[in-house]
PDB file of C-alpha atoms in Angstrom:
ATOM      1  CA  ASP A   1       0.000   0.000   0.000  1.00  0.00           C
ATOM      2  CA  ALA A   2       1.279   3.452  -0.903  1.00  0.00           C
ATOM      3  CA  LYS A   3       2.592   5.776   1.802  1.00  0.00           C
ATOM      4  CA  THR A   4       0.568   8.864   2.690  1.00  0.00           C
ATOM      5  CA  THR A   5       1.536  12.199   4.224  1.00  0.00           C
ATOM      6  CA  GLN A   6      -0.904  14.346   6.189  1.00  0.00           C
ATOM      7  CA  PRO A   7      -0.516  17.459   8.330  1.00  0.00           C
ATOM      8  CA  THR A   8      -0.356  16.643  12.014  1.00  0.00           C
ATOM      9  CA  SER A   9      -3.122  19.036  12.988  1.00  0.00           C
ATOM     10  CA  MET A  10      -5.522  21.617  11.584  1.00  0.00           C
ATOM     11  CA  ASP A  11      -8.041  24.084  12.951  1.00  0.00           C
ATOM     12  CA  CYS A  12     -11.300  25.105  11.320  1.00  0.00           C
ATOM     13  CA  ALA A  13     -14.094  27.420  12.399  1.00  0.00           C
ATOM     14  CA  GLU A  14     -17.485  25.910  13.027  1.00  0.00           C
ATOM     15  CA  GLY A  15     -19.784  26.287  10.008  1.00  0.00           C
ATOM     16  CA  ARG A  16     -16.907  26.668   7.562  1.00  0.00           C
ATOM     17  CA  ALA A  17     -15.642  24.042   5.150  1.00  0.00           C
ATOM     18  CA  ALA A  18     -12.821  21.899   6.479  1.00  0.00           C
ATOM     19  CA  ASN A  19     -10.314  20.884   3.805  1.00  0.00           C
ATOM     20  CA  LEU A  20      -7.960  18.087   4.793  1.00  0.00           C
ATOM     21  CA  PRO A  21      -5.083  17.371   2.406  1.00  0.00           C
ATOM     22  CA  CYS A  22      -3.329  14.079   1.818  1.00  0.00           C
ATOM     23  CA  ASN A  23      -0.255  13.439  -0.271  1.00  0.00           C
ATOM     24  CA  HIS A  24       0.186  10.020  -1.882  1.00  0.00           C
ATOM     25  CA  SER A  25       2.740  10.588  -4.611  1.00  0.00           C
ATOM     26  CA  THR A  26       3.631   6.890  -4.975  1.00  0.00           C
ATOM     27  CA  ILE A  27       0.057   5.712  -5.527  1.00  0.00           C
ATOM     28  CA  SER A  28      -0.323   3.009  -8.152  1.00  0.00           C
ATOM     29  CA  GLY A  29      -3.066   2.659 -10.728  1.00  0.00           C
ATOM     30  CA  ASN A  30      -5.198   0.139  -8.852  1.00  0.00           C
ATOM     31  CA  GLU A  31      -5.017   1.792  -5.436  1.00  0.00           C
ATOM     32  CA  TYR A  32      -7.961   3.619  -3.934  1.00  0.00           C
ATOM     33  CA  VAL A  33      -7.902   6.556  -1.533  1.00  0.00           C
ATOM     34  CA  TYR A  34      -9.890   5.915   1.671  1.00  0.00           C
ATOM     35  CA  TRP A  35     -10.716   8.236   4.514  1.00  0.00           C
ATOM     36  CA  TYR A  36     -11.596   7.188   8.037  1.00  0.00           C
ATOM     37  CA  ARG A  37     -11.956   9.284  11.146  1.00  0.00           C
ATOM     38  CA  GLN A  38     -11.700   8.537  14.844  1.00  0.00           C
ATOM     39  CA  ILE A  39     -13.613  10.653  17.283  1.00  0.00           C
ATOM     40  CA  HIS A  40     -12.151  10.640  20.776  1.00  0.00           C
ATOM     41  CA  SER A  41     -12.823   7.399  22.694  1.00  0.00           C
ATOM     42  CA  GLN A  42     -14.529   5.750  19.715  1.00  0.00           C
ATOM     43  CA  GLY A  43     -13.506   3.279  17.035  1.00  0.00           C
ATOM     44  CA  PRO A  44     -12.641   4.591  13.557  1.00  0.00           C
ATOM     45  CA  GLN A  45     -15.486   5.350  11.186  1.00  0.00           C
ATOM     46  CA  TYR A  46     -15.441   5.039   7.409  1.00  0.00           C
ATOM     47  CA  ILE A  47     -16.067   8.334   5.597  1.00  0.00           C
ATOM     48  CA  ILE A  48     -15.533   7.950   1.876  1.00  0.00           C
ATOM     49  CA  HIS A  49     -13.288   6.444  -0.768  1.00  0.00           C
ATOM     50  CA  GLY A  50     -12.444   6.991  -4.430  1.00  0.00           C
ATOM     51  CA  LEU A  51     -10.213   5.876  -7.279  1.00  0.00           C
ATOM     52  CA  LYS A  52      -9.831   8.845  -9.621  1.00  0.00           C
ATOM     53  CA  ASN A  53     -13.150  10.625  -9.887  1.00  0.00           C
ATOM     54  CA  ASN A  54     -14.343  13.050  -7.266  1.00  0.00           C
ATOM     55  CA  GLU A  55     -16.795  11.485  -4.841  1.00  0.00           C
ATOM     56  CA  THR A  56     -19.482  12.890  -2.576  1.00  0.00           C
ATOM     57  CA  ASN A  57     -21.682  11.329   0.063  1.00  0.00           C
ATOM     58  CA  GLU A  58     -23.753  12.559   2.973  1.00  0.00           C
ATOM     59  CA  MET A  59     -20.675  13.076   5.118  1.00  0.00           C
ATOM     60  CA  ALA A  60     -18.034  14.564   2.842  1.00  0.00           C
ATOM     61  CA  SER A  61     -16.549  15.126  -0.586  1.00  0.00           C
ATOM     62  CA  LEU A  62     -13.306  13.675  -1.865  1.00  0.00           C
ATOM     63  CA  ILE A  63     -11.320  15.561  -4.477  1.00  0.00           C
ATOM     64  CA  ILE A  64      -8.517  13.615  -6.171  1.00  0.00           C
ATOM     65  CA  THR A  65      -6.049  15.448  -8.399  1.00  0.00           C
ATOM     66  CA  GLU A  66      -5.788  14.399 -12.011  1.00  0.00           C
ATOM     67  CA  ASP A  67      -2.371  12.790 -11.480  1.00  0.00           C
ATOM     68  CA  ARG A  68      -3.780  11.091  -8.324  1.00  0.00           C
ATOM     69  CA  LYS A  69      -0.760  12.098  -6.285  1.00  0.00           C
ATOM     70  CA  SER A  70      -2.802  14.009  -3.766  1.00  0.00           C
ATOM     71  CA  SER A  71      -6.351  14.365  -2.529  1.00  0.00           C
ATOM     72  CA  THR A  72      -8.485  16.551  -0.291  1.00  0.00           C
ATOM     73  CA  LEU A  73     -11.288  15.543   2.013  1.00  0.00           C
ATOM     74  CA  ILE A  74     -13.880  18.272   2.369  1.00  0.00           C
ATOM     75  CA  LEU A  75     -16.346  18.544   5.232  1.00  0.00           C
ATOM     76  CA  PRO A  76     -18.659  21.223   3.808  1.00  0.00           C
ATOM     77  CA  HIS A  77     -20.094  22.679   7.016  1.00  0.00           C
ATOM     78  CA  ALA A  78     -17.943  21.590   9.929  1.00  0.00           C
ATOM     79  CA  THR A  79     -19.520  21.187  13.351  1.00  0.00           C
ATOM     80  CA  LEU A  80     -17.950  20.671  16.758  1.00  0.00           C
ATOM     81  CA  ARG A  81     -18.776  16.972  16.418  1.00  0.00           C
ATOM     82  CA  ASP A  82     -16.380  16.758  13.485  1.00  0.00           C
ATOM     83  CA  THR A  83     -13.415  17.220  15.820  1.00  0.00           C
ATOM     84  CA  ALA A  84     -11.496  13.986  15.321  1.00  0.00           C
ATOM     85  CA  VAL A  85      -8.362  12.402  13.886  1.00  0.00           C
ATOM     86  CA  TYR A  86      -8.757  11.888  10.139  1.00  0.00           C
ATOM     87  CA  TYR A  87      -6.828   9.109   8.432  1.00  0.00           C
ATOM     88  CA  CYS A  88      -6.041   8.975   4.718  1.00  0.00           C
ATOM     89  CA  ILE A  89      -5.296   5.397   3.604  1.00  0.00           C
ATOM     90  CA  VAL A  90      -4.222   4.300   0.137  1.00  0.00           C
ATOM     91  CA  ARG A  91      -4.702   0.657  -0.764  1.00  0.00           C
ATOM     92  CA  VAL A  92      -5.935  -1.770  -3.339  1.00  0.00           C
ATOM     93  CA  TYR A  93      -9.675  -2.368  -3.049  1.00  0.00           C
ATOM     94  CA  ARG A  94     -10.138  -5.747  -1.426  1.00  0.00           C
ATOM     95  CA  GLY A  95     -13.716  -5.376  -0.307  1.00  0.00           C
ATOM     96  CA  GLY A  96     -12.843  -5.577   3.355  1.00  0.00           C
ATOM     97  CA  ALA A  97     -10.746  -8.694   2.963  1.00  0.00           C
ATOM     98  CA  ASP A  98      -7.758  -7.544   4.960  1.00  0.00           C
ATOM     99  CA  GLY A  99      -6.797  -5.143   7.700  1.00  0.00           C
ATOM    100  CA  LEU A 100      -6.027  -1.468   7.337  1.00  0.00           C
ATOM    101  CA  THR A 101      -2.687   0.265   7.774  1.00  0.00           C
ATOM    102  CA  PHE A 102      -3.198   3.523   9.648  1.00  0.00           C
ATOM    103  CA  GLY A 103      -0.738   6.415   9.537  1.00  0.00           C
ATOM    104  CA  LYS A 104      -0.637   9.188  12.111  1.00  0.00           C
ATOM    105  CA  GLY A 105      -3.543  11.106  10.585  1.00  0.00           C
ATOM    106  CA  THR A 106      -4.592  14.744  10.955  1.00  0.00           C
ATOM    107  CA  HIS A 107      -6.081  15.956  14.194  1.00  0.00           C
ATOM    108  CA  LEU A 108      -8.850  18.325  13.078  1.00  0.00           C
ATOM    109  CA  ILE A 109     -10.090  20.713  15.726  1.00  0.00           C
ATOM    110  CA  ILE A 110     -13.300  22.594  15.024  1.00  0.00           C
ATOM    111  CA  GLN A 111     -13.338  25.904  16.874  1.00  0.00           C
ATOM    112  CA  PRO A 112     -16.646  27.450  18.040  1.00  0.00           C
TER     113      PRO A 112
ATOM    114  CA  SER B   1     -23.359  -2.042   7.900  1.00  0.00           C
ATOM    115  CA  ALA B   2     -22.615  -3.919  11.110  1.00  0.00           C
ATOM    116  CA  VAL B   3     -23.021  -3.210  14.804  1.00  0.00           C
ATOM    117  CA  ILE B   4     -20.124  -4.405  16.913  1.00  0.00           C
ATOM    118  CA  SER B   5     -19.961  -4.715  20.672  1.00  0.00           C
ATOM    119  CA  GLN B   6     -16.950  -5.451  22.839  1.00  0.00           C
ATOM    120  CA  LYS B   7     -16.647  -6.695  26.397  1.00  0.00           C
ATOM    121  CA  PRO B   8     -15.291  -5.463  28.688  1.00  0.00           C
ATOM    122  CA  SER B   9     -15.290  -1.802  27.740  1.00  0.00           C
ATOM    123  CA  ARG B  10     -12.388  -1.210  30.087  1.00  0.00           C
ATOM    124  CA  ASP B  11     -10.359  -3.056  32.696  1.00  0.00           C
ATOM    125  CA  ILE B  12      -7.477  -2.574  35.069  1.00  0.00           C
ATOM    126  CA  CYS B  13      -5.282  -5.647  35.468  1.00  0.00           C
ATOM    127  CA  GLN B  14      -2.222  -6.716  37.355  1.00  0.00           C
ATOM    128  CA  ARG B  15       0.962  -7.578  35.542  1.00  0.00           C
ATOM    129  CA  GLY B  16       1.414 -11.263  34.818  1.00  0.00           C
ATOM    130  CA  THR B  17      -2.290 -11.938  34.440  1.00  0.00           C
ATOM    131  CA  SER B  18      -4.315 -12.460  31.252  1.00  0.00           C
ATOM    132  CA  LEU B  19      -7.453 -10.788  29.930  1.00  0.00           C
ATOM    133  CA  THR B  20      -9.847 -12.073  27.290  1.00  0.00           C
ATOM    134  CA  ILE B  21     -11.718  -9.503  25.218  1.00  0.00           C
ATOM    135  CA  GLN B  22     -14.907 -10.478  23.437  1.00  0.00           C
ATOM    136  CA  CYS B  23     -16.180  -9.103  20.138  1.00  0.00           C
ATOM    137  CA  GLN B  24     -19.772  -9.714  19.016  1.00  0.00           C
ATOM    138  CA  VAL B  25     -21.227  -8.692  15.642  1.00  0.00           C
ATOM    139  CA  ASP B  26     -24.930  -8.395  14.898  1.00  0.00           C
ATOM    140  CA  SER B  27     -24.631 -10.216  11.547  1.00  0.00           C
ATOM    141  CA  GLN B  28     -22.491 -12.892   9.976  1.00  0.00           C
ATOM    142  CA  VAL B  29     -19.280 -11.477   8.557  1.00  0.00           C
ATOM    143  CA  THR B  30     -16.404 -13.075   6.733  1.00  0.00           C
ATOM    144  CA  MET B  31     -13.513 -10.989   7.980  1.00  0.00           C
ATOM    145  CA  MET B  32     -12.755  -9.991  11.582  1.00  0.00           C
ATOM    146  CA  PHE B  33      -9.671  -8.155  12.727  1.00  0.00           C
ATOM    147  CA  TRP B  34      -8.037  -7.083  15.968  1.00  0.00           C
ATOM    148  CA  TYR B  35      -6.140  -3.816  16.381  1.00  0.00           C
ATOM    149  CA  ARG B  36      -4.136  -2.203  19.151  1.00  0.00           C
ATOM    150  CA  GLN B  37      -3.963   1.521  19.820  1.00  0.00           C
ATOM    151  CA  GLN B  38      -1.266   2.488  22.264  1.00  0.00           C
ATOM    152  CA  PRO B  39      -1.643   5.769  24.163  1.00  0.00           C
ATOM    153  CA  GLY B  40      -1.440   8.744  21.818  1.00  0.00           C
ATOM    154  CA  GLN B  41      -0.716   6.528  18.835  1.00  0.00           C
ATOM    155  CA  SER B  42      -2.488   5.343  15.720  1.00  0.00           C
ATOM    156  CA  LEU B  43      -4.014   1.902  15.272  1.00  0.00           C
ATOM    157  CA  THR B  44      -1.851  -1.141  14.555  1.00  0.00           C
ATOM    158  CA  LEU B  45      -3.252  -4.349  13.123  1.00  0.00           C
ATOM    159  CA  ILE B  46      -2.593  -7.332  15.385  1.00  0.00           C
ATOM    160  CA  ALA B  47      -4.168 -10.160  13.421  1.00  0.00           C
ATOM    161  CA  THR B  48      -6.945 -11.416  11.206  1.00  0.00           C
ATOM    162  CA  ALA B  49      -9.315 -13.761  13.014  1.00  0.00           C
ATOM    163  CA  ASN B  50     -10.134 -16.651  10.680  1.00  0.00           C
ATOM    164  CA  GLN B  51     -13.248 -18.709  11.263  1.00  0.00           C
ATOM    165  CA  GLY B  52     -12.383 -22.345  11.745  1.00  0.00           C
ATOM    166  CA  SER B  53      -8.623 -21.912  11.499  1.00  0.00           C
ATOM    167  CA  GLU B  54      -5.706 -20.244  13.218  1.00  0.00           C
ATOM    168  CA  ALA B  55      -5.495 -16.467  13.165  1.00  0.00           C
ATOM    169  CA  THR B  56      -3.074 -14.705  10.827  1.00  0.00           C
ATOM    170  CA  TYR B  57      -0.706 -12.489  12.807  1.00  0.00           C
ATOM    171  CA  GLU B  58       1.090  -9.340  11.663  1.00  0.00           C
ATOM    172  CA  SER B  59       4.781  -8.864  12.114  1.00  0.00           C
ATOM    173  CA  GLY B  60       5.632  -8.258  15.739  1.00  0.00           C
ATOM    174  CA  PHE B  61       2.631 -10.104  17.156  1.00  0.00           C
ATOM    175  CA  VAL B  62       2.646 -13.775  18.170  1.00  0.00           C
ATOM    176  CA  ILE B  63       0.003 -16.302  19.072  1.00  0.00           C
ATOM    177  CA  ASP B  64       1.455 -17.060  22.501  1.00  0.00           C
ATOM    178  CA  LYS B  65       1.011 -13.437  23.538  1.00  0.00           C
ATOM    179  CA  PHE B  66      -2.268 -12.712  21.732  1.00  0.00           C
ATOM    180  CA  PRO B  67      -4.229 -15.947  21.245  1.00  0.00           C
ATOM    181  CA  ILE B  68      -7.367 -15.417  19.167  1.00  0.00           C
ATOM    182  CA  SER B  69     -10.461 -17.545  18.769  1.00  0.00           C
ATOM    183  CA  ARG B  70     -13.131 -17.313  16.068  1.00  0.00           C
ATOM    184  CA  PRO B  71     -15.691 -20.057  16.725  1.00  0.00           C
ATOM    185  CA  ASN B  72     -18.321 -18.689  14.324  1.00  0.00           C
ATOM    186  CA  LEU B  73     -19.090 -15.852  11.912  1.00  0.00           C
ATOM    187  CA  THR B  74     -20.371 -13.439  14.560  1.00  0.00           C
ATOM    188  CA  PHE B  75     -17.942 -13.804  17.469  1.00  0.00           C
ATOM    189  CA  SER B  76     -14.232 -13.599  18.268  1.00  0.00           C
ATOM    190  CA  THR B  77     -12.023 -13.269  21.319  1.00  0.00           C
ATOM    191  CA  LEU B  78      -8.574 -11.794  21.834  1.00  0.00           C
ATOM    192  CA  THR B  79      -6.568 -12.737  24.896  1.00  0.00           C
ATOM    193  CA  VAL B  80      -3.729 -10.555  26.116  1.00  0.00           C
ATOM    194  CA  SER B  81      -1.468 -12.981  27.987  1.00  0.00           C
ATOM    195  CA  ASN B  82       1.068 -12.479  30.736  1.00  0.00           C
ATOM    196  CA  MET B  83       0.421  -8.761  30.707  1.00  0.00           C
ATOM    197  CA  SER B  84       2.938  -6.023  31.388  1.00  0.00           C
ATOM    198  CA  PRO B  85       2.398  -2.251  31.641  1.00  0.00           C
ATOM    199  CA  GLU B  86       3.501  -1.986  27.982  1.00  0.00           C
ATOM    200  CA  ASP B  87       0.289  -3.794  27.035  1.00  0.00           C
ATOM    201  CA  SER B  88      -1.778  -0.874  28.293  1.00  0.00           C
ATOM    202  CA  SER B  89      -3.708   0.123  25.170  1.00  0.00           C
ATOM    203  CA  ILE B  90      -7.081   0.244  23.555  1.00  0.00           C
ATOM    204  CA  TYR B  91      -7.888  -2.994  21.748  1.00  0.00           C
ATOM    205  CA  LEU B  92     -10.374  -2.751  18.895  1.00  0.00           C
ATOM    206  CA  CYS B  93     -12.249  -5.329  16.929  1.00  0.00           C
ATOM    207  CA  SER B  94     -13.318  -4.638  13.360  1.00  0.00           C
ATOM    208  CA  VAL B  95     -15.178  -6.461  10.627  1.00  0.00           C
ATOM    209  CA  GLY B  96     -14.782  -6.316   6.885  1.00  0.00           C
ATOM    210  CA  ILE B  97     -17.791  -6.332   4.611  1.00  0.00           C
ATOM    211  CA  GLN B  98     -17.020  -7.735   1.202  1.00  0.00           C
ATOM    212  CA  GLY B  99     -18.726  -6.732  -1.957  1.00  0.00           C
ATOM    213  CA  THR B 100     -21.449  -4.514  -0.573  1.00  0.00           C
ATOM    214  CA  SER B 101     -22.966  -1.838  -2.754  1.00  0.00           C
ATOM    215  CA  SER B 102     -22.304   0.765  -0.082  1.00  0.00           C
ATOM    216  CA  TYR B 103     -18.574  -0.001  -0.188  1.00  0.00           C
ATOM    217  CA  ASN B 104     -18.313   0.556   3.538  1.00  0.00           C
ATOM    218  CA  GLU B 105     -15.227  -1.483   3.908  1.00  0.00           C
ATOM    219  CA  GLN B 106     -14.662  -1.888   7.627  1.00  0.00           C
ATOM    220  CA  PHE B 107     -16.620  -1.255  10.784  1.00  0.00           C
ATOM    221  CA  PHE B 108     -15.034  -0.888  14.174  1.00  0.00           C
ATOM    222  CA  GLY B 109     -16.145  -1.727  17.659  1.00  0.00           C
ATOM    223  CA  PRO B 110     -15.955   0.814  20.492  1.00  0.00           C
ATOM    224  CA  GLY B 111     -12.729  -0.655  21.847  1.00  0.00           C
ATOM    225  CA  THR B 112     -11.567  -2.097  25.165  1.00  0.00           C
ATOM    226  CA  ARG B 113      -9.383   0.203  27.250  1.00  0.00           C
ATOM    227  CA  LEU B 114      -6.835  -1.900  29.134  1.00  0.00           C
ATOM    228  CA  THR B 115      -4.603  -0.586  31.891  1.00  0.00           C
ATOM    229  CA  VAL B 116      -1.925  -2.878  33.309  1.00  0.00           C
ATOM    230  CA  LEU B 117      -0.432  -1.974  36.671  1.00  0.00           C
TER     231      LEU B 117
END
C-alpha cells in the first residue's frame, strides 16, 4: 500500500468548510484513496473512498487530483462533532478482505 | 453495515495476568480483525481472526502473547497474555464487509481500554 503524508493538525471554524489534504505521490493505478476518522474514545469510522473521480456522500466530498498524487477531504459545514483524527489510507480495493494500515492522521479541531 | 460490541469496555489488570476480550457482531461477517492503539498513537493491526482456522498475525505479534479464537461468523475473542504495563492500550475489533454496494469497507467496535499496573 502506498505511503501517505498528512498534516499533524488543523483548525477550522465551526460552520466553515474543512479541507484536509493528503499526499500520496507513490500511488499506483489500482489503489484507492480511503478516509476514516476517529472521534475521541470511539472506534474509527469510514467516511468515503475513491479511485480517480471526485466522490461525494452525505458526510463529505473527496477531491482527487488528475495525477492522483494528492487528494483533499472536504467537510462542507464543519460542526464541533467533526473534531477527530482523520486518516487517509491508500490501498488496493479488497472489499474488506484484509486489515487497514493507519498512519498518524490529521487531528482536526473545530473551533466554536 | 454492522453493529459491533466489545466486552469489557475497560479493565485494570495486574501484571502477569491475562485478559480475554470479546467481540460480538450483529450479523455474519467473513472478515474480523483485531487492532491495538497504544496511548497517543495510531491503530496497529494485530491479526486477522479466521473462522475455523488459526489467526493470521502481523509482524511483531505472536500467538502465545495474543491468542485469538473465532468459533463462528459473529464472534471472536482476543486474549492478552502475561500482561505487562507496555500492554496498556485500547484494543479494537473490526469487521470487513465484502462486496457490498455501499462499499463501507470496515466497521469498528468501540474498543476495550486496558490498563496494566
